[in-house]
Short mmCIF file of C-alpha atoms and ligand atoms in Angstrom, two decimals:
data_model
loop_
_atom_site.label_atom_id
_atom_site.label_comp_id
_atom_site.label_asym_id
_atom_site.label_seq_id
_atom_site.Cartn_x
_atom_site.Cartn_y
_atom_site.Cartn_z
CA MET G 187 -12.84 130.36 96.46
CA ALA G 188 -15.43 133.09 95.76
CA LYS G 189 -15.90 134.23 92.20
CA LYS G 190 -13.61 137.05 91.24
CA GLN G 191 -14.46 139.88 88.92
CA ALA G 192 -11.29 140.61 86.94
CA VAL G 193 -10.45 142.66 83.92
CA LEU G 194 -8.13 141.66 81.09
CA VAL G 195 -6.95 144.57 78.94
CA VAL G 196 -5.33 143.46 75.61
CA ASP G 197 -3.57 145.38 72.93
CA PHE G 198 -3.30 143.04 69.87
CA GLY G 199 -0.33 144.86 68.33
CA ASN G 200 1.10 143.75 64.99
CA SER G 201 4.49 143.35 66.67
CA GLU G 202 3.50 141.71 69.97
CA THR G 203 0.49 141.25 72.29
CA ARG G 204 0.50 143.44 75.37
CA ALA G 205 -1.85 142.75 78.31
CA ILE G 206 -2.70 144.01 81.77
CA VAL G 207 -4.77 142.12 84.30
CA LEU G 208 -6.70 144.19 86.87
CA CYS G 209 -8.39 142.89 90.04
CA LYS G 210 -9.07 143.85 93.58
CA LYS G 211 -7.50 142.23 96.65
CA ASP G 212 -8.37 143.48 100.12
CA LYS G 213 -10.18 146.35 98.43
CA LYS G 214 -6.96 147.49 96.68
CA LEU G 215 -6.49 147.58 92.92
CA LYS G 216 -3.83 145.13 91.80
CA GLU G 217 -2.39 144.98 88.34
CA ARG G 218 -0.03 142.71 86.38
CA LYS G 219 1.45 143.58 83.03
CA PHE G 220 2.80 141.07 80.50
CA THR G 221 3.74 140.78 76.85
CA VAL G 222 3.37 137.62 74.73
CA SER G 223 4.70 136.73 71.31
CA ASN G 224 1.95 136.78 68.72
CA ARG G 225 3.41 134.15 66.41
CA PHE G 226 1.81 130.72 66.17
CA ALA G 227 1.91 127.61 64.03
CA GLU G 228 -0.71 124.95 63.40
CA VAL G 229 0.40 121.44 64.34
CA ASP G 230 -1.06 117.97 64.34
CA ASN G 231 -3.64 117.26 66.95
CA GLY G 232 -1.97 115.52 69.89
CA PHE G 233 1.39 117.18 69.27
CA ILE G 234 3.69 117.13 72.31
CA PRO G 235 6.97 119.12 72.33
CA ASP G 236 9.99 117.00 73.14
CA GLU G 237 11.59 117.21 76.55
CA ASP G 238 13.95 120.00 75.63
CA TYR G 239 11.01 122.42 75.83
CA SER G 240 9.68 123.86 79.03
CA ASP G 241 6.01 124.72 79.54
CA ASP G 242 7.21 128.17 80.88
CA THR G 243 8.38 129.17 77.43
CA SER G 244 6.31 126.99 75.07
CA MET G 245 2.58 126.37 74.78
CA VAL G 246 0.34 123.96 72.89
CA PHE G 247 -3.44 124.51 72.82
CA ASN G 248 -6.56 123.45 70.95
CA ILE G 249 -8.98 125.87 69.43
CA ASP G 250 -12.61 125.32 68.49
CA THR G 251 -14.33 128.56 67.72
CA LYS G 252 -15.78 130.77 64.96
CA ILE G 253 -14.91 134.07 63.33
CA GLY G 254 -18.21 135.15 61.88
CA ASP G 255 -19.40 132.03 60.00
CA LYS G 256 -15.96 130.53 59.61
CA ASN G 257 -15.00 127.64 61.88
CA ILE G 258 -11.55 127.85 63.45
CA VAL G 259 -10.59 124.39 64.70
CA GLY G 260 -7.06 123.10 65.29
CA THR G 261 -4.04 122.65 67.48
CA TYR G 262 -1.51 125.48 67.72
CA VAL G 263 1.91 126.09 69.23
CA SER G 264 3.52 129.30 70.41
CA GLY G 265 6.70 130.33 72.11
CA GLU G 266 10.08 128.67 71.90
CA VAL G 267 8.86 125.48 70.20
CA GLN G 268 7.22 127.53 67.45
CA GLU G 269 10.32 129.76 66.98
CA ARG G 270 12.69 126.81 66.75
CA GLU G 271 10.66 124.18 64.93
CA PHE G 272 7.93 125.94 62.93
CA SER G 273 9.68 129.19 62.10
CA THR G 274 8.99 129.02 58.35
CA SER G 275 5.15 128.60 58.39
CA PHE G 276 3.76 130.73 61.13
CA ILE G 277 0.58 132.73 61.71
CA ARG G 278 1.02 136.40 62.77
CA PRO G 279 -1.02 139.52 62.55
CA THR G 280 -0.45 141.77 59.54
CA ALA G 281 -1.48 145.32 58.76
CA GLN G 282 -3.45 143.97 55.79
CA GLU G 283 -5.93 142.07 57.91
CA ALA G 284 -8.39 143.67 60.35
CA LYS G 285 -7.83 142.65 63.96
CA TYR G 286 -11.51 141.83 64.45
CA THR G 287 -11.44 139.11 61.70
CA ALA G 288 -7.90 137.77 62.15
CA LYS G 289 -7.15 134.21 63.25
CA SER G 290 -4.07 135.64 65.04
CA THR G 291 -6.47 137.58 67.36
CA VAL G 292 -8.19 134.29 68.38
CA LEU G 293 -4.79 132.69 69.08
CA SER G 294 -3.34 135.77 70.90
CA TYR G 295 -6.48 136.16 73.05
CA THR G 296 -6.39 132.49 74.10
CA LYS G 297 -2.76 132.82 75.03
CA ALA G 298 -3.37 136.09 76.81
CA ILE G 299 -6.29 134.80 78.92
CA PHE G 300 -4.20 131.72 79.88
CA LYS G 301 -1.44 134.04 81.06
CA ALA G 302 -4.05 136.15 82.84
CA TYR G 303 -5.06 133.12 84.92
CA GLU G 304 -1.42 132.64 85.84
CA ALA G 305 -1.22 136.33 86.88
CA LEU G 306 -4.37 136.08 89.04
CA ALA G 307 -3.12 132.87 90.62
CA ASP G 308 0.00 134.74 91.63
CA ILE G 309 -1.90 137.75 92.94
CA TYR G 310 -4.33 135.66 95.06
CA SER G 311 -1.66 132.99 95.93
CA VAL G 312 -3.87 130.09 94.77
CA ASP G 313 -3.54 127.34 92.23
CA LYS G 314 -4.92 128.55 88.82
CA ASP G 315 -7.17 125.55 88.56
CA LYS G 316 -9.05 126.70 91.66
CA LEU G 317 -9.76 130.19 90.30
CA ASP G 318 -13.37 131.06 89.48
CA VAL G 319 -13.34 134.24 87.47
CA GLU G 320 -15.85 136.38 85.64
CA TRP G 321 -13.90 138.41 83.07
CA THR G 322 -14.50 141.73 81.50
CA VAL G 323 -12.23 142.17 78.48
CA VAL G 324 -11.04 145.58 77.28
CA VAL G 325 -9.51 145.68 73.80
CA LEU G 326 -8.21 148.28 71.37
CA LEU G 327 -8.82 148.70 67.70
CA PRO G 328 -7.37 151.19 65.20
CA PRO G 329 -9.67 154.24 65.44
CA GLY G 330 -10.86 153.83 61.81
CA ASP G 331 -11.97 150.24 62.57
CA ILE G 332 -14.11 151.01 65.65
CA GLU G 333 -17.42 151.63 63.88
CA LYS G 334 -17.39 148.49 61.68
CA GLY G 335 -15.31 146.32 63.99
CA LYS G 336 -16.53 146.91 67.54
CA ALA G 337 -19.39 144.39 67.52
CA LYS G 338 -17.38 141.90 65.45
CA MET G 339 -14.46 142.07 67.86
CA ALA G 340 -16.78 141.44 70.79
CA GLU G 341 -18.38 138.50 68.98
CA LEU G 342 -14.94 137.03 68.07
CA LEU G 343 -13.97 137.07 71.74
CA GLN G 344 -17.39 135.91 73.09
CA ASN G 345 -17.18 132.84 70.77
CA ILE G 346 -14.01 131.68 72.53
CA ASN G 347 -15.56 130.01 75.55
CA LYS G 348 -12.75 127.77 76.86
CA ILE G 349 -9.04 127.37 77.34
CA ASP G 350 -7.96 123.85 76.25
CA CYS G 351 -4.26 123.79 76.76
CA THR G 352 -2.31 120.56 76.56
CA PHE G 353 1.16 121.97 77.28
CA PRO G 354 1.09 123.05 80.11
CA GLN G 355 -2.04 121.10 80.98
CA PHE G 356 -4.82 123.58 81.76
CA ASN G 357 -8.59 123.49 81.01
CA LYS G 358 -11.00 126.20 81.92
CA ASP G 359 -14.35 127.42 80.75
CA ILE G 360 -14.16 131.20 80.19
CA SER G 361 -16.90 133.22 81.80
CA LEU G 362 -16.94 136.52 79.91
CA LYS G 363 -19.29 139.18 81.20
CA SER G 364 -18.60 141.82 78.62
CA VAL G 365 -16.23 143.21 76.06
CA ALA G 366 -15.36 146.90 75.82
CA VAL G 367 -13.58 148.22 72.74
CA PHE G 368 -11.69 151.52 72.74
CA PRO G 369 -9.75 153.32 69.95
CA GLU G 370 -5.96 153.10 69.84
CA GLY G 371 -4.51 156.61 69.87
CA PHE G 372 -7.34 157.95 72.04
CA CYS G 373 -6.30 155.45 74.73
CA ALA G 374 -2.70 156.80 74.48
CA TYR G 375 -4.09 160.28 75.01
CA ILE G 376 -6.01 159.05 78.12
CA GLY G 377 -2.84 157.31 79.36
CA THR G 378 -0.95 160.57 78.88
CA VAL G 379 -3.28 163.04 80.61
CA PHE G 380 -4.81 160.79 83.32
CA GLU G 381 -3.38 158.52 85.98
CA ARG G 382 -5.09 155.69 87.82
CA GLY G 383 -8.53 156.62 89.19
CA VAL G 384 -9.04 158.81 86.07
CA THR G 385 -7.24 161.61 87.88
CA PRO G 386 -5.70 164.26 85.64
CA ARG G 387 -1.91 164.27 85.87
CA ALA G 388 -0.87 167.61 87.33
CA GLU G 389 1.53 168.42 84.47
CA PHE G 390 -1.14 167.80 81.86
CA VAL G 391 -4.09 169.77 83.38
CA ASP G 392 -3.73 172.49 80.67
CA THR G 393 -3.61 169.86 77.94
CA LEU G 394 -7.18 168.86 78.79
CA LYS G 395 -8.30 172.18 77.32
CA GLU G 396 -6.24 171.87 74.13
CA THR G 397 -6.94 170.42 70.71
CA VAL G 398 -4.51 167.58 70.38
CA LEU G 399 -3.37 165.79 67.26
CA VAL G 400 -2.57 162.13 68.10
CA LEU G 401 -0.34 159.95 65.91
CA ASP G 402 0.10 156.33 66.79
CA ILE G 403 3.02 154.97 64.81
CA GLY G 404 2.77 151.21 65.00
CA ALA G 405 4.47 148.46 63.10
CA GLY G 406 2.45 148.64 59.86
CA THR G 407 0.34 151.76 60.06
CA THR G 408 0.19 155.24 61.52
CA ASP G 409 -3.22 156.09 62.90
CA MET G 410 -4.23 159.71 63.33
CA LEU G 411 -7.07 161.36 65.24
CA ILE G 412 -7.84 164.68 66.90
CA VAL G 413 -8.98 165.00 70.48
CA LYS G 414 -10.95 168.08 71.61
CA ASP G 415 -12.69 168.47 74.99
CA ASN G 416 -11.49 164.97 75.82
CA ARG G 417 -13.42 163.42 72.93
CA VAL G 418 -12.37 162.06 69.51
CA ILE G 419 -13.45 164.30 66.61
CA ASN G 420 -15.17 161.72 64.48
CA ASN G 421 -14.17 162.92 61.05
CA SER G 422 -10.57 163.31 62.10
CA LEU G 423 -9.80 159.54 61.85
CA TYR G 424 -7.22 158.73 59.27
CA SER G 425 -4.92 155.73 58.74
CA ILE G 426 -1.62 155.90 56.79
CA LYS G 427 0.06 152.71 55.66
CA GLN G 428 3.43 153.68 57.00
CA GLY G 429 5.04 152.68 60.26
CA GLY G 430 8.12 151.30 62.00
CA ASN G 431 8.24 148.34 59.64
CA ASN G 432 8.89 150.61 56.66
CA ILE G 433 12.19 151.61 58.33
CA VAL G 434 13.04 147.93 58.83
CA GLN G 435 12.10 147.17 55.18
CA THR G 436 14.27 150.05 53.80
CA LEU G 437 17.21 148.67 55.77
CA ASN G 438 16.51 145.18 54.50
CA SER G 439 16.30 146.38 50.87
CA SER G 440 19.70 148.17 51.22
CA PHE G 441 21.27 144.86 52.20
CA MET G 442 19.37 142.82 49.66
CA ARG G 443 20.76 145.03 46.87
CA LYS G 444 24.24 144.05 48.09
CA GLY G 445 23.18 140.36 48.04
CA VAL G 446 23.15 140.07 51.90
CA GLU G 447 20.19 138.44 53.50
CA LEU G 448 19.57 139.29 57.20
CA LEU G 449 17.24 137.89 59.80
CA GLU G 450 14.19 139.94 60.61
CA SER G 451 15.05 139.95 64.27
CA ASP G 452 18.55 141.33 63.45
CA LEU G 453 17.02 144.10 61.30
CA GLU G 454 14.62 145.01 64.09
CA LYS G 455 17.47 145.23 66.58
CA ALA G 456 19.46 147.36 64.11
CA VAL G 457 16.72 150.00 64.01
CA VAL G 458 17.17 150.34 67.77
CA THR G 459 20.92 150.13 68.02
CA GLY G 460 22.09 151.53 64.71
CA PHE G 461 24.37 148.53 64.16
CA VAL G 462 23.97 145.19 62.38
CA LYS G 463 26.09 142.06 62.43
CA VAL G 464 27.11 141.09 58.88
CA GLY G 465 29.16 137.92 58.71
CA ALA G 466 32.03 138.32 61.15
CA GLY G 467 31.83 142.14 61.26
CA VAL G 468 29.52 144.87 62.55
CA GLU G 469 28.22 147.55 60.21
CA ASP G 470 27.06 151.07 61.22
CA VAL G 471 23.65 151.57 59.58
CA SER G 472 22.61 154.78 61.42
CA ASP G 473 22.73 156.91 58.24
CA THR G 474 20.44 154.51 56.31
CA ILE G 475 18.03 154.55 59.26
CA CYS G 476 18.03 158.31 59.58
CA LYS G 477 17.31 158.64 55.77
CA ALA G 478 14.53 156.09 56.06
CA LYS G 479 12.98 157.94 59.02
CA ARG G 480 13.02 161.24 57.13
CA ALA G 481 11.33 159.55 54.18
CA VAL G 482 8.63 157.91 56.34
CA ALA G 483 8.12 161.20 58.28
CA GLY G 484 7.79 163.03 54.93
CA ILE G 485 5.03 160.69 53.72
CA ILE G 486 3.19 160.86 57.02
CA SER G 487 3.40 164.66 57.38
CA ASN G 488 2.32 165.25 53.73
CA LYS G 489 -0.69 162.98 54.07
CA ILE G 490 -1.71 164.65 57.37
CA LYS G 491 -1.35 168.14 55.81
CA THR G 492 -3.46 167.18 52.82
CA PHE G 493 -6.06 165.41 54.93
CA LEU G 494 -6.51 168.29 57.40
CA GLU G 495 -6.32 171.07 54.76
CA THR G 496 -10.00 170.75 53.85
CA SER G 497 -11.19 169.86 57.35
CA GLU G 498 -12.51 171.97 60.17
CA TYR G 499 -9.13 171.56 61.86
CA PRO G 500 -6.35 172.70 59.57
CA LEU G 501 -2.93 171.91 60.92
CA ASN G 502 -2.16 175.50 61.88
CA SER G 503 -5.08 175.49 64.32
CA ILE G 504 -3.52 172.72 66.35
CA ASN G 505 -0.92 173.39 69.03
CA LYS G 506 -0.27 170.05 70.62
CA LEU G 507 1.02 166.79 69.14
CA LEU G 508 1.05 163.46 70.89
CA VAL G 509 3.09 160.78 69.19
CA CYS G 510 3.00 157.18 70.48
CA GLY G 511 3.73 153.67 69.28
CA GLY G 512 6.97 151.79 69.02
CA GLY G 513 7.76 153.38 65.61
CA ALA G 514 8.10 156.73 67.42
CA MET G 515 10.56 155.51 70.02
CA GLN G 516 13.95 157.03 70.58
CA SER G 517 16.72 154.73 69.41
CA GLU G 518 19.56 153.70 71.78
CA ASN G 519 21.91 155.26 69.27
CA GLU G 520 22.19 159.08 69.71
CA LYS G 521 23.04 159.59 66.01
CA ILE G 522 19.46 158.43 65.19
CA THR G 523 16.75 161.02 65.76
CA SER G 524 13.34 159.65 66.71
CA LEU G 525 10.54 159.69 64.12
CA SER G 526 8.43 161.94 66.42
CA LYS G 527 11.16 164.61 66.46
CA VAL G 528 11.62 164.46 62.69
CA LEU G 529 7.83 164.66 62.25
CA VAL G 530 7.33 167.63 64.55
CA GLU G 531 10.06 169.52 62.67
CA GLN G 532 8.36 168.77 59.33
CA LEU G 533 4.92 169.77 60.66
CA LYS G 534 6.23 173.00 62.02
CA GLY G 535 6.74 174.11 58.47
CA VAL G 536 2.92 174.47 58.25
CA ALA G 537 1.99 174.79 61.92
CA PRO G 538 4.84 176.76 63.54
CA SER G 539 3.32 176.70 67.03
CA ILE G 540 2.79 172.92 67.14
CA GLU G 541 4.56 171.31 70.13
CA LEU G 542 5.26 167.74 71.08
CA LEU G 543 3.59 166.69 74.34
CA SER G 544 6.01 165.23 76.84
CA THR G 545 5.80 161.61 77.83
CA PRO G 546 4.20 160.97 81.27
CA VAL G 547 6.35 159.67 84.07
CA GLN G 548 5.17 156.92 86.29
CA GLU G 549 6.36 155.34 89.48
CA ASN G 550 7.36 151.67 89.60
CA ILE G 551 8.18 149.55 92.57
CA VAL G 552 11.57 147.91 91.98
CA VAL G 553 12.65 145.10 94.34
CA ASN G 554 16.37 144.68 94.96
CA GLU G 555 17.12 141.04 94.22
CA VAL G 556 19.71 140.76 97.01
CA THR G 557 18.28 142.85 99.87
CA LYS G 558 14.64 142.48 98.86
CA GLU G 559 14.34 146.19 99.61
CA LYS G 560 11.55 147.89 97.67
CA ASN G 561 12.27 151.22 95.99
CA ILE G 562 10.06 153.55 93.95
CA VAL G 563 11.70 154.35 90.62
CA LYS G 564 10.33 157.03 88.31
CA SER G 565 10.56 156.44 84.56
CA GLU G 566 8.86 157.63 81.37
CA VAL G 567 6.02 155.36 80.20
CA SER G 568 7.18 153.51 77.06
CA LEU G 569 5.56 154.95 73.91
CA ARG G 570 4.53 151.33 73.07
CA GLU G 571 2.62 151.10 76.32
CA LEU G 572 0.68 154.32 76.37
CA ASN G 573 -2.30 152.81 74.54
CA ILE G 574 -2.72 149.86 76.87
CA LEU G 575 -2.12 152.09 79.88
CA GLY G 576 -5.02 154.36 78.80
CA ALA G 577 -7.22 151.34 78.02
CA SER G 578 -6.50 150.00 81.50
CA ILE G 579 -7.53 153.37 83.01
CA PHE G 580 -10.92 152.91 81.21
CA GLY G 581 -10.87 149.31 82.44
CA GLU G 582 -10.63 150.15 86.13
CA ARG G 583 -14.33 150.81 86.34
CA PHE G 584 -15.12 147.10 85.55
CA VAL G 585 -13.03 145.70 88.41
CA GLY G 586 -15.12 144.07 91.20
CA GLU G 587 -13.95 142.60 94.53
N1 LIG L 78 13.46 151.77 70.02
C1 LIG L 78 12.85 151.71 68.82
N2 LIG L 78 13.22 152.63 67.93
C2 LIG L 78 12.65 152.64 66.66
N3 LIG L 78 11.64 151.85 66.35
C3 LIG L 78 11.23 150.89 67.25
C4 LIG L 78 11.84 150.78 68.50
N4 LIG L 78 11.22 149.80 69.19
C5 LIG L 78 10.28 149.32 68.33
N5 LIG L 78 10.31 149.94 67.17
C6 LIG L 78 9.50 149.69 65.97
O1 LIG L 78 8.13 149.93 66.36
C7 LIG L 78 7.24 149.09 65.64
C8 LIG L 78 6.33 148.42 66.59
O2 LIG L 78 5.57 149.42 67.19
P1 LIG L 78 4.29 149.07 68.13
O3 LIG L 78 4.74 148.01 69.14
O4 LIG L 78 3.76 150.33 68.65
O5 LIG L 78 3.35 148.40 67.05
P2 LIG L 78 2.14 147.50 67.35
O6 LIG L 78 1.24 148.12 68.42
O7 LIG L 78 2.64 146.12 67.71
O8 LIG L 78 1.49 147.47 65.95
P3 LIG L 78 0.16 148.17 65.36
O9 LIG L 78 -0.11 149.36 66.27
O10 LIG L 78 0.56 148.56 63.96
O11 LIG L 78 -0.88 147.08 65.41
C9 LIG L 78 8.12 148.07 64.88
O12 LIG L 78 8.15 148.43 63.53
C10 LIG L 78 9.53 148.25 65.49
O13 LIG L 78 10.51 148.08 64.56
MG1 LIG L 79 -0.27 149.63 68.34
#
């Protein structure tokens, strides 16, 4: 099979790893989107999961690479076998460690590129062992990390030159042509105002002329930047150590004070649903979540106000606000207002004309499982996916036949 030029776009989020594979088939752009868990555990070399585990949901692989001068050598597990058997001592990204020096980035990238081979094998209908691919990798970094982290991130990825997976069995040398690094937040802006082919979306043509304040509310941090004339204003970059996890933590503390210990996964679900299972009962926690959101929004809006006060772009000179990231998402429970709505209300106190940009709508092909009929369904892009969508729009230019 002829060598393929494919692109892997990866968003190493603190909560999960999101990826998009882009390639061309019969001169048409093809894409596959997937999400993988970013939790790993180190195991003994030669570890084999017992037969309860499937290689669709668990993975074991060897790593032999470097981060800067530090050797990273070992065997790691991810997926179901990690969740069930190594749940107490796992490796995951944290807001305290830069993505361009984190071991979790090495592990998440290896897993993502393995999954990317599976995606390409599906697109081209060939066995993944037979694929010969030259990759371009597009990654995101928090805007404030771009300057010091861009070259280090590229080096970290370039150092990983093979996939050595023992469960499922898969070995491949990675041919990596180049690494492109783009700022989170700015990518969300690109994903909002442009569609594939870097074509402005009709409903956002006017936005292209505006000064836009972008807030990316992730798990551990909220990253801010200002976009003017489609470029990032360099001295507008600011990172605030508040995000969706602060809401989860507040909820956790309220139960800890009552002597109730809950699972992190149940607390995360509660933020979305407004309810949590405690013992045999279910408790409505929507009030606690609303209060926590107001508190987090208060800290974020005060920090933004202070930061911009002395800048060239005081808040009252900005009309448009783009809020993205999982922390800003609307909850399933109508009693819980989204953090973006609370924030815009608070910012209006200083900038009365500031308005929240709407979320772009995209078309997805949905196949009816029974009739196999294909339908186009329109839906809003998830606020968690805006960054990777924008990065993949940048990434299109690197796709070869
Ligand atoms: N529907 C929802 N409502 C409220 N919060 C949510 C919702 N879904 C996810 N979250 C919260 O969003 C946060 C994760 O956001 P996101 O996925 O954007 O972060 P990330 O990209 O993984 O991390 P970072 O950008 O900090 O590296 C978590 O704290 C989670 O609790
Ligand atoms: Mg993010």
